[in-house]
Coordinates of C-alpha atoms and ligand atoms in Angstrom, one line a residue:
M18 CA -44.3 -18.1 38.6
R19 CA -44.9 -14.4 38.3
T20 CA -41.9 -13.8 36.0
L21 CA -43.0 -16.7 33.8
R22 CA -46.4 -15.2 33.3
R23 CA -44.9 -11.9 32.3
K24 CA -42.9 -13.4 29.4
D25 CA -44.6 -13.7 26.0
T26 CA -44.7 -16.8 24.0
A27 CA -42.0 -15.6 21.6
T28 CA -39.5 -15.0 24.4
L29 CA -40.3 -18.4 25.9
L30 CA -39.7 -20.0 22.5
A31 CA -36.5 -18.2 22.0
E32 CA -35.3 -19.4 25.5
C33 CA -36.3 -22.9 24.7
E34 CA -34.4 -22.8 21.4
A35 CA -31.3 -21.4 23.2
R36 CA -31.4 -24.1 25.8
Y37 CA -31.7 -26.8 23.2
R38 CA -28.9 -25.2 21.1
A39 CA -26.6 -25.1 24.1
L40 CA -27.4 -28.7 25.0
M41 CA -26.7 -29.8 21.4
E42 CA -23.3 -28.1 21.4
L43 CA -22.4 -29.3 24.9
V44 CA -22.8 -33.0 24.3
P45 CA -19.7 -34.7 23.0
D46 CA -21.7 -36.8 20.6
A47 CA -22.4 -35.9 17.0
V48 CA -26.0 -34.8 16.6
W49 CA -27.8 -33.9 13.4
I50 CA -31.3 -33.7 12.3
H51 CA -32.7 -34.5 8.9
S52 CA -36.0 -33.8 7.5
G53 CA -37.3 -34.5 4.0
G54 CA -34.0 -36.3 3.2
R55 CA -31.9 -33.2 3.9
I56 CA -29.8 -32.3 6.9
V57 CA -31.5 -29.3 8.7
A58 CA -29.4 -29.0 11.9
L59 CA -26.2 -30.3 13.3
N60 CA -23.7 -29.6 16.1
G61 CA -20.0 -29.1 16.1
A62 CA -19.2 -32.7 16.9
A63 CA -21.2 -33.8 13.8
Q64 CA -19.3 -31.3 11.7
R65 CA -16.0 -32.8 13.0
L66 CA -17.2 -36.3 12.6
F67 CA -18.1 -35.8 8.9
G68 CA -14.9 -33.7 8.3
A69 CA -16.7 -30.5 7.2
D70 CA -14.9 -27.1 7.4
S71 CA -18.2 -25.4 8.3
A72 CA -21.7 -26.4 9.2
A73 CA -22.9 -24.7 6.0
V74 CA -21.3 -27.4 3.9
L75 CA -23.6 -30.0 5.4
L76 CA -26.8 -28.0 6.0
G77 CA -29.2 -28.7 3.2
S78 CA -27.2 -31.7 1.9
E79 CA -28.6 -35.1 1.4
A80 CA -28.6 -37.1 4.7
D81 CA -28.3 -40.4 2.9
A82 CA -25.0 -39.4 1.4
R83 CA -23.5 -39.7 4.9
V84 CA -24.5 -43.4 5.2
P85 CA -23.0 -46.3 3.2
P86 CA -25.9 -47.8 1.1
G87 CA -25.7 -51.1 3.0
C88 CA -26.1 -49.4 6.3
R89 CA -29.1 -47.3 5.5
A90 CA -31.7 -49.9 6.4
Q91 CA -29.8 -50.6 9.6
L92 CA -30.1 -46.9 10.6
E93 CA -33.8 -46.9 10.1
Q94 CA -34.4 -50.1 11.9
G95 CA -36.7 -49.6 14.9
L96 CA -37.3 -46.0 14.0
Y97 CA -40.9 -46.0 13.1
G98 CA -42.7 -46.3 16.5
D99 CA -45.2 -43.7 17.7
L100 CA -43.8 -40.3 16.8
A101 CA -45.3 -38.7 19.9
L102 CA -43.4 -41.0 22.2
A103 CA -40.0 -40.0 20.8
Q104 CA -38.7 -43.5 21.3
L105 CA -35.0 -44.0 21.1
Q106 CA -33.6 -46.7 18.9
P107 CA -31.3 -49.2 20.6
R108 CA -27.6 -48.3 20.1
R109 CA -25.9 -50.1 17.2
A110 CA -22.5 -50.1 15.6
V111 CA -22.7 -48.7 12.1
Q112 CA -20.5 -46.9 9.6
L113 CA -21.0 -43.4 8.4
L114 CA -19.3 -41.6 5.5
R115 CA -17.1 -38.6 5.9
L116 CA -17.2 -35.9 3.2
D117 CA -13.9 -37.3 1.9
G118 CA -15.6 -40.7 1.4
A119 CA -13.8 -42.4 4.3
A120 CA -16.0 -44.7 6.4
V121 CA -16.0 -44.2 10.1
D122 CA -17.2 -46.6 12.7
V123 CA -19.7 -45.1 15.2
E124 CA -22.1 -46.2 17.8
Y125 CA -25.4 -44.8 16.6
F126 CA -29.0 -44.3 17.6
G127 CA -31.8 -42.0 16.6
C128 CA -35.4 -40.9 17.2
R129 CA -38.2 -39.3 15.3
L130 CA -39.4 -35.9 16.2
W131 CA -41.2 -32.8 14.7
F132 CA -38.9 -30.2 13.2
E133 CA -40.4 -26.9 11.9
H134 CA -43.8 -28.5 11.1
G135 CA -42.2 -31.5 9.4
E136 CA -41.4 -35.0 10.5
A137 CA -37.7 -35.4 11.1
V138 CA -35.1 -37.8 12.5
M139 CA -32.6 -36.8 15.1
C140 CA -29.4 -38.8 14.8
V141 CA -26.8 -39.3 17.5
A142 CA -23.4 -40.9 16.8
R143 CA -20.7 -41.3 19.3
D144 CA -17.5 -39.9 18.0
P145 CA -15.1 -42.8 17.4
G146 CA -12.2 -40.6 18.7
E147 CA -13.9 -40.7 22.1
R148 CA -14.3 -44.4 22.4
R149 CA -12.0 -45.9 19.7
H150 CA -9.9 -47.2 22.6
G151 CA -10.9 -50.8 23.2
T152 CA -12.7 -51.3 19.9
H153 CA -10.1 -50.5 17.4
D154 CA -6.6 -51.6 16.5
A155 CA -4.2 -48.7 17.0
L156 CA -1.9 -49.6 14.2
T157 CA -4.3 -49.8 11.3
G158 CA -7.4 -48.0 12.8
L159 CA -9.4 -51.1 11.9
P160 CA -12.0 -52.6 14.2
N161 CA -10.5 -55.2 16.6
R162 CA -11.7 -58.7 17.4
A163 CA -14.3 -57.6 19.9
L164 CA -15.9 -55.1 17.6
F165 CA -15.8 -57.5 14.7
L166 CA -17.6 -60.2 16.7
D167 CA -20.2 -57.6 17.8
R168 CA -20.8 -56.5 14.2
L169 CA -20.9 -60.1 13.0
A170 CA -23.5 -61.0 15.7
H171 CA -25.6 -58.0 14.6
A172 CA -25.3 -59.0 10.9
I173 CA -26.3 -62.5 11.7
R174 CA -29.5 -61.4 13.4
R175 CA -30.3 -59.1 10.5
A176 CA -29.5 -61.8 7.9
E177 CA -31.7 -64.2 9.8
R178 CA -34.7 -61.9 9.6
R179 CA -34.1 -61.1 5.9
K180 CA -33.2 -64.6 4.9
E181 CA -29.8 -63.3 3.6
R182 CA -26.4 -64.9 3.6
L183 CA -23.1 -63.6 5.1
A184 CA -19.5 -64.6 4.5
V185 CA -16.6 -64.4 6.9
V186 CA -13.1 -64.2 5.3
F187 CA -10.1 -65.0 7.5
L188 CA -6.8 -63.8 6.0
N189 CA -3.3 -64.5 7.1
L190 CA -0.4 -63.1 5.3
D191 CA 2.2 -65.6 3.9
K192 CA 5.6 -65.1 5.3
F193 CA 4.8 -62.0 7.3
K194 CA 7.4 -63.1 9.9
Q195 CA 10.0 -63.1 7.2
V196 CA 9.3 -59.4 6.4
N197 CA 9.5 -58.5 10.1
D198 CA 12.7 -60.4 10.6
T199 CA 14.5 -59.3 7.5
L200 CA 13.2 -55.7 6.9
G201 CA 12.5 -54.8 10.5
H202 CA 9.4 -54.0 12.5
A203 CA 8.8 -50.6 11.0
A204 CA 8.5 -52.2 7.5
G205 CA 6.3 -54.9 9.1
D206 CA 4.0 -52.2 10.5
E207 CA 3.9 -50.4 7.2
L208 CA 3.0 -53.6 5.4
L209 CA 0.1 -54.2 7.9
R210 CA -1.2 -50.7 7.2
L211 CA -0.9 -51.2 3.4
V212 CA -2.8 -54.5 3.7
A213 CA -5.5 -52.8 5.8
A214 CA -5.9 -50.2 3.1
T215 CA -5.9 -52.8 0.4
L216 CA -8.6 -54.8 2.2
R217 CA -10.8 -51.8 2.8
G218 CA -10.4 -50.9 -0.9
S219 CA -11.4 -54.3 -2.1
V220 CA -14.7 -54.5 -0.4
R221 CA -17.8 -52.3 -0.2
D222 CA -18.0 -49.6 2.5
F223 CA -20.5 -51.4 4.6
D224 CA -18.4 -54.6 4.7
T225 CA -16.4 -54.8 7.9
V226 CA -12.6 -55.2 7.8
A227 CA -10.9 -55.9 11.1
R228 CA -7.5 -56.9 12.4
L229 CA -7.5 -59.6 14.9
A230 CA -3.8 -59.9 15.8
G231 CA -0.4 -59.9 14.1
D232 CA -1.0 -60.5 10.5
E233 CA -4.5 -61.9 10.9
F234 CA -7.3 -59.9 9.3
V235 CA -10.9 -60.8 9.0
L236 CA -13.7 -59.5 6.7
L237 CA -17.4 -59.6 7.1
L238 CA -19.1 -59.6 3.7
D239 CA -22.6 -58.3 4.4
S240 CA -25.7 -58.9 2.3
P241 CA -23.9 -60.3 -0.7
L242 CA -25.0 -58.8 -4.0
A243 CA -26.6 -61.1 -6.5
G244 CA -24.1 -62.4 -9.0
I245 CA -21.0 -61.7 -6.9
T246 CA -20.0 -64.6 -4.8
P247 CA -17.7 -64.5 -1.7
G248 CA -15.3 -66.7 -3.7
M249 CA -15.1 -63.9 -6.3
I250 CA -14.4 -61.4 -3.6
A251 CA -11.7 -63.6 -2.1
E252 CA -10.2 -63.9 -5.5
R253 CA -10.2 -60.2 -6.0
I254 CA -8.6 -59.7 -2.6
G255 CA -5.9 -62.2 -3.5
E256 CA -5.2 -60.3 -6.7
Q257 CA -5.1 -56.9 -5.0
L258 CA -2.8 -58.2 -2.3
A259 CA -0.4 -59.7 -4.8
R260 CA 0.3 -56.4 -6.4
P261 CA 3.9 -55.3 -5.6
V262 CA 4.3 -53.0 -2.6
L263 CA 7.1 -50.7 -1.7
L264 CA 8.7 -51.6 1.6
A265 CA 11.9 -50.3 3.0
G266 CA 12.7 -48.8 -0.5
Q267 CA 12.2 -52.1 -2.3
E268 CA 9.4 -53.8 -4.2
H269 CA 7.9 -56.9 -2.6
V270 CA 5.2 -59.2 -3.6
I271 CA 3.1 -60.2 -0.6
T272 CA 0.5 -63.0 -0.7
G273 CA -2.1 -64.2 1.8
S274 CA -4.0 -67.3 2.5
M275 CA -7.8 -67.0 3.1
G276 CA -10.5 -69.2 4.7
L277 CA -14.2 -68.6 4.2
S278 CA -17.2 -69.6 6.2
L279 CA -20.8 -68.8 5.3
Y280 CA -23.9 -68.0 7.3
P281 CA -26.1 -69.9 7.6
D282 CA -24.5 -72.8 5.7
D283 CA -21.7 -73.4 8.2
G284 CA -23.2 -72.0 11.4
T285 CA -25.3 -69.4 13.1
Q286 CA -22.9 -68.2 15.8
A287 CA -20.4 -65.4 15.4
E288 CA -17.6 -67.2 17.3
S289 CA -18.0 -70.4 15.4
L290 CA -18.1 -68.8 12.0
L291 CA -14.9 -67.0 12.9
R292 CA -13.3 -70.2 14.1
Q293 CA -14.4 -72.1 10.9
A294 CA -13.0 -69.4 8.7
D295 CA -9.7 -69.7 10.7
I296 CA -9.7 -73.5 10.2
A297 CA -10.3 -73.0 6.4
M298 CA -7.4 -70.5 6.3
C299 CA -5.1 -73.0 7.9
R300 CA -6.1 -75.5 5.2
A301 CA -5.4 -72.9 2.5
K302 CA -1.9 -72.5 4.0
E303 CA -1.3 -76.2 3.9
A304 CA -2.6 -76.3 0.3
G305 CA 0.4 -74.2 -0.6
R306 CA -0.5 -70.6 0.4
N307 CA -1.7 -67.8 -1.8
G308 CA -5.2 -69.1 -2.2
F309 CA -8.5 -69.6 -0.4
Q310 CA -10.6 -72.5 0.9
F311 CA -14.2 -72.7 2.0
F312 CA -14.8 -74.3 5.3
T313 CA -16.0 -77.9 5.2
P314 CA -17.3 -80.2 7.9
E315 CA -14.5 -82.6 7.1
M316 CA -12.0 -79.8 8.2
Q317 CA -13.8 -79.6 11.5
Q318 CA -13.6 -83.4 11.9
R319 CA -9.8 -83.2 11.4
V320 CA -9.5 -80.5 14.1
D321 CA -11.7 -82.5 16.5
A322 CA -9.6 -85.6 15.9
R323 CA -6.5 -83.6 16.7
V324 CA -8.0 -82.3 19.9
T325 CA -9.0 -85.9 20.9
L326 CA -5.5 -87.1 20.1
E327 CA -4.0 -84.3 22.2
Q328 CA -6.2 -85.2 25.1
G329 CA -5.3 -88.9 24.6
L330 CA -1.6 -88.1 24.7
M331 CA -2.0 -86.1 27.9
R332 CA -3.8 -89.1 29.5
A333 CA -1.2 -91.4 28.1
L334 CA 1.5 -89.6 30.1
Q335 CA -0.6 -89.6 33.2
R336 CA -1.5 -93.3 32.9
D337 CA 1.9 -94.5 31.7
E338 CA 0.7 -95.8 28.4
F339 CA 3.9 -95.1 26.5
V340 CA 6.3 -97.9 25.8
L341 CA 9.7 -98.0 24.2
H342 CA 10.9 -100.5 21.6
Y343 CA 14.6 -100.8 20.8
Q344 CA 16.3 -101.3 17.4
P345 CA 19.9 -102.6 17.3
Q346 CA 22.6 -100.7 15.4
V347 CA 25.3 -103.0 14.0
D348 CA 28.9 -102.3 13.4
L349 CA 29.8 -103.4 9.8
A350 CA 33.5 -104.1 10.7
S351 CA 32.8 -106.5 13.5
G352 CA 29.1 -107.4 12.9
K353 CA 28.4 -106.7 16.6
V354 CA 25.5 -104.8 18.1
I355 CA 27.1 -101.6 19.3
G356 CA 24.1 -99.5 20.0
L357 CA 20.3 -99.3 20.2
E358 CA 17.8 -96.7 19.2
A359 CA 14.9 -96.2 21.5
L360 CA 11.6 -95.8 19.5
L361 CA 8.5 -94.6 21.2
R362 CA 5.1 -96.3 20.9
W363 CA 1.8 -95.5 22.5
Q364 CA -0.1 -98.5 23.9
S365 CA -3.5 -97.0 23.7
P366 CA -6.4 -98.8 25.4
D367 CA -8.7 -97.6 22.5
L368 CA -6.4 -97.5 19.5
G369 CA -3.9 -100.3 20.2
L370 CA -0.2 -99.8 19.5
V371 CA 0.1 -96.4 17.9
P372 CA 3.3 -95.7 15.9
P373 CA 5.1 -92.5 16.6
L374 CA 4.5 -90.8 13.3
Q375 CA 0.8 -90.8 14.1
F376 CA 1.3 -88.8 17.3
I377 CA 4.7 -87.2 17.4
P378 CA 3.8 -84.3 15.0
V379 CA 0.7 -83.5 17.1
A380 CA 2.7 -83.7 20.3
E381 CA 5.3 -81.4 18.7
E382 CA 2.7 -78.7 17.8
S383 CA 1.1 -78.8 21.2
N384 CA 4.4 -78.8 23.0
L385 CA 3.4 -82.0 24.8
I386 CA 6.6 -83.3 23.2
V387 CA 8.7 -81.7 25.9
A388 CA 7.0 -83.7 28.6
I389 CA 7.0 -86.8 26.5
G390 CA 10.7 -86.4 25.6
S391 CA 11.6 -86.1 29.3
W392 CA 9.6 -89.3 29.9
V393 CA 11.5 -91.1 27.1
L394 CA 14.9 -90.1 28.5
D395 CA 14.0 -91.1 32.0
K396 CA 12.6 -94.4 30.8
V397 CA 15.7 -95.2 28.8
C398 CA 18.0 -94.3 31.8
A399 CA 15.8 -96.4 34.2
T400 CA 15.8 -99.3 31.8
L401 CA 19.6 -99.2 31.3
R402 CA 20.1 -99.0 35.0
A403 CA 17.9 -102.1 35.5
W404 CA 19.7 -104.0 32.7
I405 CA 23.1 -103.2 34.2
D406 CA 21.8 -104.3 37.7
A407 CA 20.5 -107.6 36.1
G408 CA 23.9 -108.2 34.4
V409 CA 22.7 -107.6 30.8
P410 CA 25.7 -106.6 28.6
V411 CA 24.5 -103.1 27.7
V412 CA 25.3 -100.9 24.7
P413 CA 24.7 -97.1 24.3
V414 CA 21.1 -96.2 23.6
A415 CA 20.1 -93.4 21.2
V416 CA 17.2 -91.2 22.1
N417 CA 15.3 -89.0 19.6
V418 CA 15.1 -85.3 20.5
A419 CA 12.5 -83.0 19.1
A420 CA 13.2 -79.4 18.2
A421 CA 10.9 -78.0 21.0
Q422 CA 12.9 -80.0 23.5
F423 CA 16.1 -78.6 22.3
A424 CA 14.8 -75.1 22.6
Q425 CA 14.0 -75.7 26.3
Q426 CA 16.1 -73.6 28.7
D427 CA 16.7 -76.4 31.1
M428 CA 17.5 -79.1 28.5
E429 CA 21.0 -79.5 29.8
A430 CA 19.9 -79.6 33.4
M431 CA 17.2 -82.1 32.6
V432 CA 19.7 -84.5 30.9
R433 CA 22.2 -84.1 33.7
E434 CA 19.7 -84.6 36.4
T435 CA 18.1 -87.7 34.7
L436 CA 21.5 -89.3 34.3
Q437 CA 22.4 -88.7 38.0
R438 CA 19.0 -90.0 39.3
H439 CA 19.7 -93.3 37.7
A440 CA 23.4 -93.3 38.4
L441 CA 24.1 -93.8 34.7
E442 CA 27.3 -93.3 32.8
P443 CA 26.7 -90.4 30.3
G444 CA 28.5 -92.4 27.6
L445 CA 25.6 -94.8 27.5
I446 CA 23.3 -92.1 26.1
E447 CA 23.3 -90.7 22.6
L448 CA 20.9 -87.9 21.5
E449 CA 19.6 -88.0 17.9
L450 CA 19.0 -84.5 16.6
T451 CA 17.5 -83.6 13.2
E452 CA 19.2 -81.2 10.9
S453 CA 16.6 -78.5 11.5
I454 CA 17.0 -78.4 15.2
P455 CA 20.3 -76.5 15.4
L456 CA 19.3 -74.1 12.7
V457 CA 16.5 -72.3 14.6
D458 CA 19.0 -70.4 16.6
P459 CA 22.4 -71.8 15.4
E460 CA 24.6 -70.0 18.0
A461 CA 22.4 -71.0 21.0
S462 CA 22.1 -74.6 19.6
I463 CA 25.9 -74.9 19.1
A464 CA 26.5 -73.7 22.7
L465 CA 23.9 -76.1 24.1
M466 CA 25.4 -79.0 22.1
H467 CA 28.8 -78.2 23.5
R468 CA 27.4 -78.2 27.0
L469 CA 25.7 -81.5 26.4
K470 CA 28.9 -82.9 24.9
A471 CA 30.8 -81.8 28.1
I472 CA 28.4 -83.9 30.2
G473 CA 29.8 -86.9 28.3
I474 CA 26.9 -87.9 26.1
T475 CA 27.3 -88.4 22.3
M476 CA 25.1 -86.9 19.6
S477 CA 24.1 -87.8 16.0
I478 CA 22.3 -86.0 13.2
D479 CA 19.2 -88.1 12.3
D480 CA 17.6 -88.3 8.9
F481 CA 20.6 -86.6 7.4
G482 CA 20.1 -85.3 3.9
T483 CA 16.4 -84.6 4.2
G484 CA 16.6 -81.2 5.9
Y485 CA 18.5 -78.0 4.9
S486 CA 22.1 -78.9 5.7
N487 CA 24.2 -75.9 6.3
L488 CA 27.6 -77.3 6.0
S489 CA 29.3 -74.4 7.6
Y490 CA 27.3 -75.1 10.7
L491 CA 27.7 -78.8 10.5
K492 CA 31.4 -78.3 10.8
R493 CA 30.8 -76.6 14.1
F494 CA 28.4 -79.2 15.6
P495 CA 30.1 -81.3 18.2
V496 CA 28.3 -84.5 16.9
D497 CA 29.7 -88.0 16.5
K498 CA 27.6 -89.6 13.8
L499 CA 25.5 -88.9 10.7
K500 CA 22.5 -91.1 10.2
I501 CA 21.8 -91.5 6.5
D502 CA 18.1 -91.2 6.0
Q503 CA 16.2 -94.3 5.0
S504 CA 14.9 -92.7 1.8
F505 CA 18.5 -92.8 0.5
T506 CA 19.2 -96.2 1.9
R507 CA 16.2 -97.6 0.1
G508 CA 17.5 -96.5 -3.3
V509 CA 21.1 -97.3 -2.7
A510 CA 20.9 -100.6 -4.7
S511 CA 18.6 -99.3 -7.4
D512 CA 18.8 -95.6 -7.9
P513 CA 22.1 -94.1 -9.0
E514 CA 21.2 -90.7 -7.5
D515 CA 20.5 -92.2 -4.1
R516 CA 23.8 -94.1 -4.4
S517 CA 25.7 -90.9 -5.1
I518 CA 24.0 -89.2 -2.2
V519 CA 24.9 -92.1 0.2
T520 CA 28.5 -92.1 -1.0
A521 CA 28.7 -88.3 -0.6
V522 CA 27.3 -88.4 2.9
I523 CA 29.6 -91.2 4.0
R524 CA 32.6 -89.2 2.6
L525 CA 31.4 -86.0 4.3
A526 CA 31.0 -87.8 7.6
H527 CA 34.5 -89.2 7.4
S528 CA 36.1 -86.0 6.3
L529 CA 34.6 -84.3 9.4
G530 CA 35.8 -87.2 11.5
L531 CA 32.3 -88.6 12.1
R532 CA 30.9 -92.1 11.8
A533 CA 28.1 -92.8 9.2
I534 CA 25.2 -95.1 10.0
A535 CA 22.6 -96.1 7.4
E536 CA 19.0 -96.3 8.6
G537 CA 16.3 -98.5 7.1
V538 CA 18.6 -101.2 5.8
E539 CA 16.4 -104.1 4.6
T540 CA 18.4 -106.2 2.1
E541 CA 21.7 -107.9 1.8
R542 CA 22.5 -106.0 -1.4
Q543 CA 22.1 -102.8 0.5
V544 CA 24.4 -104.0 3.3
R545 CA 27.1 -105.0 0.7
L546 CA 26.8 -101.7 -1.2
L547 CA 26.9 -99.7 2.0
A548 CA 29.9 -101.6 3.3
R549 CA 31.7 -101.1 0.0
Q550 CA 31.2 -97.3 0.3
G551 CA 32.8 -97.5 3.8
C552 CA 29.6 -97.0 5.8
D553 CA 30.4 -97.8 9.5
E554 CA 27.1 -99.0 10.9
I555 CA 23.7 -100.1 9.8
Q556 CA 20.3 -100.1 11.4
G557 CA 17.2 -101.7 9.8
Y558 CA 14.9 -104.6 9.4
Y559 CA 17.6 -106.6 7.6
F560 CA 19.3 -107.2 11.0
S561 CA 16.3 -106.7 13.3
R562 CA 13.1 -104.8 13.6
P563 CA 12.6 -102.6 16.7
L564 CA 11.9 -105.1 19.6
A565 CA 10.1 -104.8 22.9
E566 CA 12.2 -104.9 26.0
D567 CA 12.1 -108.7 26.4
G568 CA 13.2 -109.3 22.9
I569 CA 16.1 -106.8 23.0
V570 CA 17.3 -108.2 26.4
A571 CA 17.4 -111.7 24.9
M572 CA 19.3 -110.4 21.9
L573 CA 21.9 -108.6 24.1
R574 CA 22.4 -111.6 26.3
S575 CA 22.8 -114.0 23.4
G576 CA 25.4 -111.8 21.8
A577 CA 23.7 -112.0 18.4
A578 CA 25.7 -110.5 15.6
L579 CA 25.5 -109.8 11.9
E580 CA 27.0 -112.7 10.0
L581 CA 29.8 -111.4 7.9
P582 CA 31.2 -113.4 5.0
P583 CA 34.8 -114.5 5.5
G584 CA 37.1 -111.6 4.9
G585 CA 34.4 -109.1 5.6
I586 CA 31.8 -107.8 3.2
G587 CA 33.1 -104.5 1.9
G588 CA 36.8 -105.0 1.5
Q589 CA 39.0 -102.2 2.7
H590 CA 37.2 -99.3 4.4
V591 CA 39.0 -96.1 3.6
R592 CA 38.5 -93.7 6.5
M593 CA 40.1 -90.5 7.4
A594 CA 40.1 -90.7 11.1
G595 CA 39.1 -87.6 13.1
Ligands
C2E611 P1 13.7 -92.2 13.1 O1 14.4 -91.6 14.3 O2 14.3 -91.9 11.8 O3 13.5 -93.7 13.4 C1 13.7 -94.7 12.4 C2 12.4 -95.2 12.0 O4 12.5 -96.1 10.9 C3 11.6 -96.0 13.0 O5 10.2 -95.8 12.8 C4 12.0 -97.4 12.7 O6 11.0 -98.4 13.2 C5 12.0 -97.4 11.2 N1 12.8 -98.4 10.6 C6 13.9 -99.0 11.1 N2 14.4 -99.9 10.3 C7 13.6 -99.9 9.2 C8 13.6 -100.6 7.9 O7 14.5 -101.4 7.6 N3 12.6 -100.3 7.0 C9 11.7 -99.4 7.3 N4 10.8 -99.2 6.4 N5 11.6 -98.7 8.4 C10 12.6 -98.9 9.4 P2 9.3 -95.5 14.0 O8 9.6 -96.3 15.2 O9 7.9 -95.5 13.5 O10 9.7 -94.0 14.3 C11 9.4 -93.0 13.4 C12 10.0 -91.7 13.8 O11 9.3 -91.2 14.9 C13 11.4 -91.7 14.2 O12 12.2 -91.7 13.0 C14 11.5 -90.5 15.0 O13 11.7 -89.3 14.2 C15 10.2 -90.4 15.7 N6 10.4 -90.9 17.0 C16 10.3 -92.2 17.5 N7 10.5 -92.2 18.8 C17 10.7 -91.0 19.2 C18 10.9 -90.3 20.5 O14 11.1 -91.0 21.5 N8 11.0 -89.0 20.5 C19 10.9 -88.2 19.4 N9 11.0 -86.9 19.5 N10 10.7 -88.8 18.2 C20 10.6 -90.1 18.1
MG612 MG1 16.0 -91.5 15.1
MG613 MG1 15.8 -91.4 11.0

């Protein structure tokens, strides 16, 4: 107390100033003070944050120049309380501008105070370098999902007060996977960085650009300017993206699909706006990529219907609501039924009998198809076992296999185990694969096909001609049959092109030592033409629709056969045996 009294006011003030200086330099946060619109004091962290070589560059400069115009109001918000109380603003995520014009994301708050007889504002910003971790994407430096949602939530609250609108743009690159797979991950990373820069360059500084994951980017278009619609901005982004880029030494044209959702039109919650923009983006992809779509309630209904369907399918498995119908396959040489195809139906308590095309695609996307596929094989084996035990003259049954099932590690074990459980001869089971299945990972698929073949089952290629047939692979597939797709069968009697395709497929099958079966045969004319081309088997409404178990058992017992005219229907079949 005594020492204190001995010091004069000037010394005390000098000490106070030194303490405050030391404190300002010690804190890791950027601190600066502006008064009368000019920066009047700052610490080293602020100098680094703004990218200034020395404090002198910033001292006396305009404080507003360090803030993107759209963020200024946000910085002032809550600042004008009682000056004497030095109330701190709540922290907020804002952007500041470096001297080189780059925007930096910071956590910011400020308070009002007196500075050299004038009213001033002290600003504190947390250096992004210190806490970037957790809020930013390391590859592009853009805000991540968490920070985006935080910003969006803030923007929504502000827009609510000001009666403004906001737009969320969800962008997904078209064919990014292709770039990664063909040019390598380094090129993929480079592309993502280029896209990040392009997006930043296509919007205003205070708009947020974030990277959610992979090639998913999202933009928050804040307080839209009069006359410039989000649609115009999306269009501009599309144009900028489509400019050629240099990747791995070559020019590439990259496009993206975008979905837009609007506040308050589509919703008032950050999460739901983001989800809606995502849904709209998926629709833009479906609509042929390289474009954008605005979210509509109808899109949501479709998504909801899908979710309901998925849940329905899950319950269908648990409650045993699936049933199999069987369609006969007839040998054109003998007229006899030599096989059946098992076709799945869903006997839904709410929807009635649902055909597979209404639920298989959904089951495939949700991977439920793996469980459903196992159920089908088990059911077919159990049914065959029961028929054999009851003395029904059985024929082999073909089971459709989805791509996802074929990609399962334990596919072979599953088939083997199911056959054993029902003590069934493997020759009674045929697997129908589509052309696209073996092409996902050709070598692995061919190896699996050989292992399945070794068990003793047969295989066919379904819907042949509709996929991308790679003939060099086809040669290596250990399959027994090609199934000519019904779209070609339909035209065989009327469309010369279809007839040529059918003829070519039959020849191809025979030259590879395989049998050819035409699907969807409905008329006698089709039967005659197919027979004349040397087609081995037919399947279709002409002989029989798919039948429920009772019907097919009756047919097998009765020995029903296709009535062939005397001397056969097609004349000589020229076949090169394999
Ligand atoms: P797919 O394997 O090509 O089956 C042939 C489809 O053509 C069946 O339709 C059958 O009822 C229909 N069809 C047969 N003959 C004729 C005809 O003369 N005219 C016409 N217009 N159509 C005929 P379905 O039963 O609706 O099955 C459609 C598709 O659903 C199947 O095509 C198959 O890809 C898939 N699918 C059916 N069951 C299963 C299954 O158990 N697992 C998997 N993964 N897919 C299945
Ligand atoms: Mg089939
Ligand atoms: Mg088919």
